[in-house]
Short mmCIF file of C-alpha atoms and ligand atoms in Angstrom, two decimals:
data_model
loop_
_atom_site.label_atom_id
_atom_site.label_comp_id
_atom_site.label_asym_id
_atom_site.label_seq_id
_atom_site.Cartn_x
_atom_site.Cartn_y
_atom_site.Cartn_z
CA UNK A 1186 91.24 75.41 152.94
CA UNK A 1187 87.72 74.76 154.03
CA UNK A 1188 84.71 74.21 152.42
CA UNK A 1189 81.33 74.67 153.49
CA UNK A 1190 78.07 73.72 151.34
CA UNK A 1191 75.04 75.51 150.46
CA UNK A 1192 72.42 72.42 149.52
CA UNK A 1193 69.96 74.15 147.44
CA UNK A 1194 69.32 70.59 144.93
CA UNK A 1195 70.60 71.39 141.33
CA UNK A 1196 71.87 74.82 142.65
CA UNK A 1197 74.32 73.62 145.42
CA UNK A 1198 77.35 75.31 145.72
CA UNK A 1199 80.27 75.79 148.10
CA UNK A 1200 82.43 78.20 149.91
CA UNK A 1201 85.59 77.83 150.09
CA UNK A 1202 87.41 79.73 152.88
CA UNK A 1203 91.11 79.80 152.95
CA UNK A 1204 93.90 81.52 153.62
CA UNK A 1205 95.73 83.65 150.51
CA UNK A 1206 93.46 82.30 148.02
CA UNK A 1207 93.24 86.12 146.88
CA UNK A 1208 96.60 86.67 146.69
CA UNK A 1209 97.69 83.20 145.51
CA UNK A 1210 96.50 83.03 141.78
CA UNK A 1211 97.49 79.38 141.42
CA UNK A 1212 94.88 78.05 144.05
CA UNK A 1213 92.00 80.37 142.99
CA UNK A 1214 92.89 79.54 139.11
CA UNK A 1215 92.55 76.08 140.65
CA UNK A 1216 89.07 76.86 142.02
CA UNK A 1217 87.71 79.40 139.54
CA UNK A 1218 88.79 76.99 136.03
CA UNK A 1219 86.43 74.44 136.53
CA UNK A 1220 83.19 76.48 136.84
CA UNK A 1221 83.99 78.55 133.66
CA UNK A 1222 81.89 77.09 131.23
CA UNK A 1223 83.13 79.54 127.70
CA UNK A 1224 86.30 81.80 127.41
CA UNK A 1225 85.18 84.86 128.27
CA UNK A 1226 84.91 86.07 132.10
CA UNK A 1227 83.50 89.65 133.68
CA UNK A 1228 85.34 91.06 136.32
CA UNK A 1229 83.33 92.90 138.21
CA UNK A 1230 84.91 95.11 141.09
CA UNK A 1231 85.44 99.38 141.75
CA UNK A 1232 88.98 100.94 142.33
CA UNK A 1233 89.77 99.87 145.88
CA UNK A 1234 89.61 96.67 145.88
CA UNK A 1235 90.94 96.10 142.35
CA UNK A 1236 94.32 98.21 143.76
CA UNK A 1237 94.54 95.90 146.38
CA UNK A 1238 93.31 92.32 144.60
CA UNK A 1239 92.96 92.32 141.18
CA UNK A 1240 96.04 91.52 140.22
CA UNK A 1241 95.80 88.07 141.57
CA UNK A 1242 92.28 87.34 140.14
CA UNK A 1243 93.54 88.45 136.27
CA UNK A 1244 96.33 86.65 136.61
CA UNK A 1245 94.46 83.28 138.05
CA UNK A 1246 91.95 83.78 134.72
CA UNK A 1247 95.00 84.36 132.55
CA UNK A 1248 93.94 81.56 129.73
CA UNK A 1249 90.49 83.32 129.64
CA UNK A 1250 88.96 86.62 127.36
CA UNK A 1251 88.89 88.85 130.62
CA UNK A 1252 86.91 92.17 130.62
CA UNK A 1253 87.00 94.39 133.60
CA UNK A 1254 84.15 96.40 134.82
CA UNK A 1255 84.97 98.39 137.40
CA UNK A 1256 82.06 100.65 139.19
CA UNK A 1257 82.04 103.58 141.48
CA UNK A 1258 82.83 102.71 145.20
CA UNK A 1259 79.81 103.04 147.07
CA UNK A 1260 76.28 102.28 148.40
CA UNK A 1261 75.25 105.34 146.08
CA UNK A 1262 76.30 103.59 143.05
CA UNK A 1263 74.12 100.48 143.55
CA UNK A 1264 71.42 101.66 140.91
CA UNK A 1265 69.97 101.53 137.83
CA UNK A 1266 72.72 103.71 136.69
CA UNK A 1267 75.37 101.38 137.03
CA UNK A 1268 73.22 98.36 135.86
CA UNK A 1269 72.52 99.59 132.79
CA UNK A 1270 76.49 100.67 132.31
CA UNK A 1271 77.22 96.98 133.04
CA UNK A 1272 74.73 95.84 130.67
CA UNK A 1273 76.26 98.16 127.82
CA UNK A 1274 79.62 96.77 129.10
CA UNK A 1275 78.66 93.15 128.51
CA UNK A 1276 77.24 93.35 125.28
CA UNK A 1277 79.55 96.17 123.82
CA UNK A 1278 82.04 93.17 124.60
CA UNK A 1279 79.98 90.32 123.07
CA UNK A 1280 79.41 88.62 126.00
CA UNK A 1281 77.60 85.26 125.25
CA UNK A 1282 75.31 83.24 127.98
CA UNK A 1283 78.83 81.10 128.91
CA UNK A 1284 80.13 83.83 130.27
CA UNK A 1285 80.88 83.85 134.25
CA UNK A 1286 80.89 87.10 136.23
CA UNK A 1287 83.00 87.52 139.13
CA UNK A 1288 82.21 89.93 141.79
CA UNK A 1289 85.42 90.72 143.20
CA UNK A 1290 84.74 93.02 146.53
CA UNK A 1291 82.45 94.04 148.89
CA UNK A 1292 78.10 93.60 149.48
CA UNK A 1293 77.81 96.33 146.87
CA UNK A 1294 79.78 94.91 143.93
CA UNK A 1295 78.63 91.38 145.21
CA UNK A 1296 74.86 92.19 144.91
CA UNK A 1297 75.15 94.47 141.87
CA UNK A 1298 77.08 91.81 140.12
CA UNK A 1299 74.44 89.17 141.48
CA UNK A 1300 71.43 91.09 139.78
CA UNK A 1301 73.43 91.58 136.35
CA UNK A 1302 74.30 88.23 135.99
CA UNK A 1303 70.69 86.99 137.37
CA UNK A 1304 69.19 89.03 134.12
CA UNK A 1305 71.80 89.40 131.63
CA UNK A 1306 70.68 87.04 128.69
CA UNK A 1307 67.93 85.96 131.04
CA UNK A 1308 70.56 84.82 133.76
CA UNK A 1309 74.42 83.92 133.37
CA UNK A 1310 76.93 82.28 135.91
CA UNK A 1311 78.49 84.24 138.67
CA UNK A 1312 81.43 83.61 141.27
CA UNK A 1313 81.69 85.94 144.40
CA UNK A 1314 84.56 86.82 145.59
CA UNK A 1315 83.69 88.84 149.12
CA UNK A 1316 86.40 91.35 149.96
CA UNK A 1317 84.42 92.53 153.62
CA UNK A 1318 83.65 90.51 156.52
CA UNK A 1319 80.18 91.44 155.93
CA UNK A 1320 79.98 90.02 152.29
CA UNK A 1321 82.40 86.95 153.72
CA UNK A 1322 79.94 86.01 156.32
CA UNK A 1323 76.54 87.29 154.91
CA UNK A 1324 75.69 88.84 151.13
CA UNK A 1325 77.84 86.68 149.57
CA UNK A 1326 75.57 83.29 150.58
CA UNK A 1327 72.22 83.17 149.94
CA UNK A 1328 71.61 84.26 146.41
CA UNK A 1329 69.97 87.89 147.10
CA UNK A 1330 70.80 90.10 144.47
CA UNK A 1331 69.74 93.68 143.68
CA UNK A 1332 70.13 97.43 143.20
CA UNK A 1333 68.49 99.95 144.91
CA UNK A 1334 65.76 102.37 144.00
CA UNK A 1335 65.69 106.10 144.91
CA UNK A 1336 62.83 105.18 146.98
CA UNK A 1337 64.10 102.19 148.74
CA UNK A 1338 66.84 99.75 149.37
CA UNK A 1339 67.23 96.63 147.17
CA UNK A 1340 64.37 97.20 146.13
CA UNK A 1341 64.91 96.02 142.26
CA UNK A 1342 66.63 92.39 142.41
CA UNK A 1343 66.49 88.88 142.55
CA UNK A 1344 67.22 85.39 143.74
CA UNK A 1345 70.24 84.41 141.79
CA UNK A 1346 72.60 81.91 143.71
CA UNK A 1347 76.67 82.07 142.69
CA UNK A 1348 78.60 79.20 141.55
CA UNK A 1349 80.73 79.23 144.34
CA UNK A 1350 82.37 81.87 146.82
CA UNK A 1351 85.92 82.15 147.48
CA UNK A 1352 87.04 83.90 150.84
CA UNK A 1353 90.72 84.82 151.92
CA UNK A 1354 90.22 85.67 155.52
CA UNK A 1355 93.38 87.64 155.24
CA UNK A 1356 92.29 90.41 152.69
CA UNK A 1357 90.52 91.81 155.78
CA UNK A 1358 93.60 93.22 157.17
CA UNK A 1359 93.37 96.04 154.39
CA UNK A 1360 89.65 96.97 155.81
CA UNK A 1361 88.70 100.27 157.60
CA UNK A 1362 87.73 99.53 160.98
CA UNK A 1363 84.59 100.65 160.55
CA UNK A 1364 83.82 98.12 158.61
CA UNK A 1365 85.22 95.40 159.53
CA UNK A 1366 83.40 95.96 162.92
CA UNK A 1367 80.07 96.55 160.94
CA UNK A 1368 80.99 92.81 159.65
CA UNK A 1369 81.29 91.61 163.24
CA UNK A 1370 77.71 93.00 163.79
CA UNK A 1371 76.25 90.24 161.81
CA UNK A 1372 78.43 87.54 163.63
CA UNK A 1373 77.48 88.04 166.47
CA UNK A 1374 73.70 87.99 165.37
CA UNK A 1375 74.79 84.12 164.22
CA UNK A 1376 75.55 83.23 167.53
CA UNK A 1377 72.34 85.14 169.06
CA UNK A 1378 70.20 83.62 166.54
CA UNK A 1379 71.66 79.58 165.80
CA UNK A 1380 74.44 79.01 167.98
CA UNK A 1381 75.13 80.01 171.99
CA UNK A 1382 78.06 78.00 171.79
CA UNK A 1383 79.21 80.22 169.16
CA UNK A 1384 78.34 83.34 170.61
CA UNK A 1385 80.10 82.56 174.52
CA UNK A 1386 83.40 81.95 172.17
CA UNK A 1387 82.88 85.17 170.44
CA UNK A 1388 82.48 86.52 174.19
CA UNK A 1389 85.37 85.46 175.06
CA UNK A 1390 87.98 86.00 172.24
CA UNK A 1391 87.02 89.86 171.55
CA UNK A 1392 90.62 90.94 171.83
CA UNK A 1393 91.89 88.67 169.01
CA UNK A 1394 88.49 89.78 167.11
CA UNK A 1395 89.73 93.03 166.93
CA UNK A 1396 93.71 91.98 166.47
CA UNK A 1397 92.13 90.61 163.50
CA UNK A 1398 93.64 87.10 164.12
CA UNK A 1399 93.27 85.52 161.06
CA UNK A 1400 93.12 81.75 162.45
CA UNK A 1401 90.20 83.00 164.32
CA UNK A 1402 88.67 84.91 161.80
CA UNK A 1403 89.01 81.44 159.49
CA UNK A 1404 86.96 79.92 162.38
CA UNK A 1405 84.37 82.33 162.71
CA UNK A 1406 83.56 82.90 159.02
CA UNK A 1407 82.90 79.13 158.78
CA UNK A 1408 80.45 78.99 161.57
CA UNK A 1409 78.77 82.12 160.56
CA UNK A 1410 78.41 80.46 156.58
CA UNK A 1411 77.35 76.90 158.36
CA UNK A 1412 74.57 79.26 159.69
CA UNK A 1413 73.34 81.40 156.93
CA UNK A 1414 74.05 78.47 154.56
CA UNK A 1415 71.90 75.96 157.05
CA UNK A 1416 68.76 78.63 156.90
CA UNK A 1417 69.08 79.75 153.53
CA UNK A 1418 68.86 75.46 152.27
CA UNK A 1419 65.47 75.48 154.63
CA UNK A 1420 64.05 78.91 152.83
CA UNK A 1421 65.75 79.66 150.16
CA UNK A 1422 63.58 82.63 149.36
CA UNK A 1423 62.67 83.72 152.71
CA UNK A 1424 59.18 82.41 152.73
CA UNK A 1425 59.92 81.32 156.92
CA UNK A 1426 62.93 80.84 158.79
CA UNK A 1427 65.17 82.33 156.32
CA UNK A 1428 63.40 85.97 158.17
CA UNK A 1429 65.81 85.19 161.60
CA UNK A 1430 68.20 86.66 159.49
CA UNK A 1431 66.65 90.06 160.36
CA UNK A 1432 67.24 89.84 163.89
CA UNK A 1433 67.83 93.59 164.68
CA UNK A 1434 67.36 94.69 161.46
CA UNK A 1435 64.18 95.86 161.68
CA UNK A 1436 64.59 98.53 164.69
CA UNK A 1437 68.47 98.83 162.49
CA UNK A 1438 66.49 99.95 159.19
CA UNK A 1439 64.28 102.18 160.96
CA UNK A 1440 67.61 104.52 162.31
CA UNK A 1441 68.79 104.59 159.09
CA UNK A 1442 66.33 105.89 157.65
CA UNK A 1443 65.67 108.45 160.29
CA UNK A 1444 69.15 109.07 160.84
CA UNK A 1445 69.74 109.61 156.76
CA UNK A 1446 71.39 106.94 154.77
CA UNK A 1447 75.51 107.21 155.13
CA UNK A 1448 75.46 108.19 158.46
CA UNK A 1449 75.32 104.85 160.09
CA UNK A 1450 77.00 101.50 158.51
CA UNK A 1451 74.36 99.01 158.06
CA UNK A 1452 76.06 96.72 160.57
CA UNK A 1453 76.67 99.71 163.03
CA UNK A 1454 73.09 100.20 162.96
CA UNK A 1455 71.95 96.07 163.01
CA UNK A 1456 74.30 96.53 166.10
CA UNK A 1457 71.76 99.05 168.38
CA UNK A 1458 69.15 97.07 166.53
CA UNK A 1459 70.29 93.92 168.05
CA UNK A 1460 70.24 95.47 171.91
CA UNK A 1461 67.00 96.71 171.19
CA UNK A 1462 65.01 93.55 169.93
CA UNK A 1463 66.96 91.93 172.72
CA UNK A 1464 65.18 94.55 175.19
CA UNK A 1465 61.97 93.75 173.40
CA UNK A 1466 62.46 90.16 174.16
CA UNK A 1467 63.42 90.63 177.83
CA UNK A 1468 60.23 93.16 178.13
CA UNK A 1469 57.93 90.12 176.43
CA UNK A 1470 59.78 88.01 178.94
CA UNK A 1471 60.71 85.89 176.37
CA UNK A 1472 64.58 86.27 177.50
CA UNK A 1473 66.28 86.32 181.09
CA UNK A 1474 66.38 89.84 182.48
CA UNK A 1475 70.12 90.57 182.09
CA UNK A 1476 70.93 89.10 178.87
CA UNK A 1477 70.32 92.73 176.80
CA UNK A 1478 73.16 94.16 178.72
CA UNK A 1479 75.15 90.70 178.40
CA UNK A 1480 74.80 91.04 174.19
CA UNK A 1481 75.81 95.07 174.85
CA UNK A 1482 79.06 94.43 176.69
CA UNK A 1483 79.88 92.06 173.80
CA UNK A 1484 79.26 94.81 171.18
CA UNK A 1485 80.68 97.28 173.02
CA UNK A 1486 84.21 95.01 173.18
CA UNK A 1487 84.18 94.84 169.44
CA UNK A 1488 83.68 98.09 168.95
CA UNK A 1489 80.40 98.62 167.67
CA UNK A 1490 77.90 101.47 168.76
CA UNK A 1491 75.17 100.05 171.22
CA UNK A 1492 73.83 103.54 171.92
CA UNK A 1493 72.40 106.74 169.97
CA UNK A 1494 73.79 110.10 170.68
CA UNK A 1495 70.96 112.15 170.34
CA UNK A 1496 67.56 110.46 171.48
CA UNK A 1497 65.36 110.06 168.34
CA UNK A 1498 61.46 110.37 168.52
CA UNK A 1499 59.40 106.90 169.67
CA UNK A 1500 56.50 107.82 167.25
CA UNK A 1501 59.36 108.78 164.44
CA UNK A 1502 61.04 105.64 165.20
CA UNK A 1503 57.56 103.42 165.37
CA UNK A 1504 56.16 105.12 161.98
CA UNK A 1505 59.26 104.20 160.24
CA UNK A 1506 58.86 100.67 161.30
CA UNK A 1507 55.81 100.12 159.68
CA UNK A 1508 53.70 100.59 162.76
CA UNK A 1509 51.84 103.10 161.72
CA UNK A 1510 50.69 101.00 158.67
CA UNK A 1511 50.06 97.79 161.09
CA UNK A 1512 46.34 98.34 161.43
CA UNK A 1513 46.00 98.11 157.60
CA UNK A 1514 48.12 95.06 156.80
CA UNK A 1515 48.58 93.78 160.13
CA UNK A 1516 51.89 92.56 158.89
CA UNK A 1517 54.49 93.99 161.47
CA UNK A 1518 56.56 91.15 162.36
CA UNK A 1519 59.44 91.47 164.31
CA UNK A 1520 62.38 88.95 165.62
CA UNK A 1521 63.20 88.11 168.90
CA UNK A 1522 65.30 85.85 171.01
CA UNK A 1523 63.94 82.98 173.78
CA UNK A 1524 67.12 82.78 174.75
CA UNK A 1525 70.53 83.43 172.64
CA UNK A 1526 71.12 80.74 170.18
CA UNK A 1527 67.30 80.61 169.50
CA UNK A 1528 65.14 82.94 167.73
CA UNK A 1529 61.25 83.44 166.34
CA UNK A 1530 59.20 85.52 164.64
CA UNK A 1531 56.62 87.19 166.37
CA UNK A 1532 53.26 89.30 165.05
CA UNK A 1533 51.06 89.57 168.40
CA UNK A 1534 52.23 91.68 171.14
CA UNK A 1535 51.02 94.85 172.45
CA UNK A 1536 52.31 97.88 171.06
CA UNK A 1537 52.47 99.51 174.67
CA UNK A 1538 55.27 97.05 175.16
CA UNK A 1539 57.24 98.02 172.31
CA UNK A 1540 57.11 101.84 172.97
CA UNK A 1541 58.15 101.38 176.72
CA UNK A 1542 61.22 99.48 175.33
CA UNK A 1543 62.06 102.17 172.72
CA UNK A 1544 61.06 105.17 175.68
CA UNK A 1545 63.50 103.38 177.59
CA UNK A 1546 65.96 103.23 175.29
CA UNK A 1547 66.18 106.71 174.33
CA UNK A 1548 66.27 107.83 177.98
CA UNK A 1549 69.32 105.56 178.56
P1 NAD B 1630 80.87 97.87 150.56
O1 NAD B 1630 80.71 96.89 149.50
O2 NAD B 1630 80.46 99.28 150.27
O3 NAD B 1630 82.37 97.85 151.07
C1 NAD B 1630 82.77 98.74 152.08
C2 NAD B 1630 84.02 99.52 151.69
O4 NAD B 1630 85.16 98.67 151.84
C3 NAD B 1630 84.05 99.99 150.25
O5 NAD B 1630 84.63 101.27 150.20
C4 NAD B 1630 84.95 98.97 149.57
O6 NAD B 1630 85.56 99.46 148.40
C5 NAD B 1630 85.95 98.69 150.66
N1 NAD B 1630 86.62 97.42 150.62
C6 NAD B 1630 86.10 96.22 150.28
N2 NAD B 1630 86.97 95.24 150.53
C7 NAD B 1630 88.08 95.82 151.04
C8 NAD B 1630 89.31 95.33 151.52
N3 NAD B 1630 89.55 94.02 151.60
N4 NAD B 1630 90.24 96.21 151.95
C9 NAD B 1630 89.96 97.54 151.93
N5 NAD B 1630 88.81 98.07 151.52
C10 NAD B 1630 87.87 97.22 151.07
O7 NAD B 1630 80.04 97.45 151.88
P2 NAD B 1630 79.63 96.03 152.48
O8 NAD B 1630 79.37 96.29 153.90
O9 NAD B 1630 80.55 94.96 152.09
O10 NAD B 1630 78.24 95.71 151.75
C11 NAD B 1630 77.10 96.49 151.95
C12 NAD B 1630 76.07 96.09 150.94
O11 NAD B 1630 75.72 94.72 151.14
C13 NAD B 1630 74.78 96.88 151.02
O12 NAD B 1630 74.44 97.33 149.74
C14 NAD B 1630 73.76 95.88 151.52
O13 NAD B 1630 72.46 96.14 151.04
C15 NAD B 1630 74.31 94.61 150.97
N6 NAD B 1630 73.88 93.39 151.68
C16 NAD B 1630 73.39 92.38 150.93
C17 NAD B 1630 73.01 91.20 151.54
C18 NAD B 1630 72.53 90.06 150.70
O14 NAD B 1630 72.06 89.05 151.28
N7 NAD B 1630 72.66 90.13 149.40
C19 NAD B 1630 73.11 91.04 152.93
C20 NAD B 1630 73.64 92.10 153.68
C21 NAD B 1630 74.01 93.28 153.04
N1 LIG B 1631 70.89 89.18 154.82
C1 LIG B 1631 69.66 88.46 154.99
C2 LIG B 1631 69.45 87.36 154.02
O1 LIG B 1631 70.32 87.02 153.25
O2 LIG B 1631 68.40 86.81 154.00
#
């Protein structure tokens, strides 16, 4: 097992990454015991992922009051709707401000669980447990927690950091492949943002990437949580630096929303994203000609979509980026990359610049 730390002062906590500690109740009873400060525990989860891992997490909390709460499966059932249930759930069952919540699966039970925990009895302790390789190498760290609003994503949450997470490596074998690529979206972005290094071994090892190797996939999780966990100790709530995290998520967002929520996984979309704030950076010649199409042929090998069927509409695509609203707040801000392993926020360029790159793109 490794361990990597997030130093946030009194709210430092670690990760633990390891192989079978999700199907191996003895060492996550060893893990999970001594941050349980009471006798009753929440486990939070939906059907999936309790089929596949529950078991192991009861049986680790066996000398503890355990209540089960187990949601919907899905994005659509990160609401208000199934905070409130979870609310009714922990006080129908007398749940006291010792208790500890567990999120046992993927980003939506992790930052569902997050925001119940960060305002049940005016905030309780929580464990994560990430069942995806998107929750293992991004929700679960960093403390963002939150439902969303019929109007918007996440947009009713909090910063609530966990106790600790525990990550098996090894549960990811039982993940669709759509989603475990969508996962790889965001490690790649690591090595694009923080790490070259990290990135020219990602390169290079896409065919045991996708084999799932799970030595490998030890490996990268770390790195990628050394990352987030390194940015997230500088701004812990995203006040600077902590916004590199949104390389590609910006020109992502905006073709989800035009494309409808559910059609594209957030990572598949982060993953055009990506190729197009790269383009942006080689049009603000801020990045090598060349290195766009370098960062596609490494999506491309793990799977990931770096391309849009159907063209969509530049002034569609610019509106729902906020552009259309830049005169009045002049707050458009977007990412970019002076070179892989290094990234910035910029808010001055021309917005001729930004609609040749997007023109571009659409044409192919
Ligand atoms: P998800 O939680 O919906 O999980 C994807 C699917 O995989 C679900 O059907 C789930 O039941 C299933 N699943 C989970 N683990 C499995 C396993 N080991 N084997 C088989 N199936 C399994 O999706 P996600 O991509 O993990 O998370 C997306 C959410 O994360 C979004 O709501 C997003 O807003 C949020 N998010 C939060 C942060 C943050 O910093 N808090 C960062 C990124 C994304
Ligand atoms: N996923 C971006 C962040 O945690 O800040």
């Amino acid at each position: 097992m490794q361990t990597v730390s997030v130093n946030l002062g009194a709210r430092t906590y670690p990760i633990h990454i390891g192989e079978s500690l999700l199907t191996d109740s003895a060492q996550l009873s060893a893990l999970l015991v001594p941050l349980i400060q009471g006798r009753q525990v929440a486990v939070f989860t939906n059907d999936t992922v309790a089929r596949l891992y529950g078991q192991t997490v009861y049986d680790a909390l066996k000398d503890y009051a355990v209540d089960v709460f187990t949601m919907a499966d899905g994005e659509a059932f990160k609401n208000l709707d199934t905070y409130r249930a979870a609310m009714d759930f922990l006080m129908e069952k007398r749940h006291n401000r010792t208790t500890c919540l567990i999120a046992l699966g993927g980003g939506v039970v992790g930052d569902l669980t997050g925001f119940v925990a960060a305002t049940f009895q005016r905030g309780v302790d929580f464990v994560q447990l990430p069942t995806t390789l998107l929750a293992q190498v991004d929700s679960s760290v960093g403390g963002k927690t939150a439902v969303n609003h019929p109007l918007g994503k996440n947009m009713i949450g909090s910063f609530h950091q966990p106790k600790a997470v525990v990550i098996d490596p090894l549960v990811l074998k039982s993940l669709p492949a759509r989603e475990y690529a969508a996962g790889l979206a965001e490690v790649v972005k690591y090595g694009v943002i923080a790490d070259h290094n990290f990135l020219v071994r990602l390169e290079a090892q896409t065919q045991a990437l996708n084999r799932r190797d799970s030595t490998l996939l030890g490996e990268v999780i770390k790195r990628s949580c050394e990352i987030k966990a390194e940015i997230v100790a500088k701004d812990e709530v995203e006040t600077g630096v902590r916004a590199l995290l949104n390389f590609g998520h910006t020109f992502g967002h905006a073709l989800e929303n035009l494309s409808g929520y559910g059609v594209w996984l957030h990572g598949e979309a982060v993953s055009v994203g990506m190729i197009m704030a790269a383009r942006f950076s080689e049009e603000l010649k801020l990045l090598e000609n060349g290195q766009a199409e370098r960062l596609q042929k490494c999506l491309d090998a793990v799977n990931l979509p770096t391309a849009l069927d159907s063209p969509l509409s530049v002034d569609e695509m610019l509106g729902s980026m906020g552009m259309d609203k830049k005169a009045a707040d002049g707050q458009l801000r977007f990412v970019v990359t002076s070179g892989f392993g290094q990234a910035e926020v910029i808010d001055s360029f021309s917005d001729q610049s930004l609609k040749r790159v997007l023109t571009e793109f659409f044409q192919g």
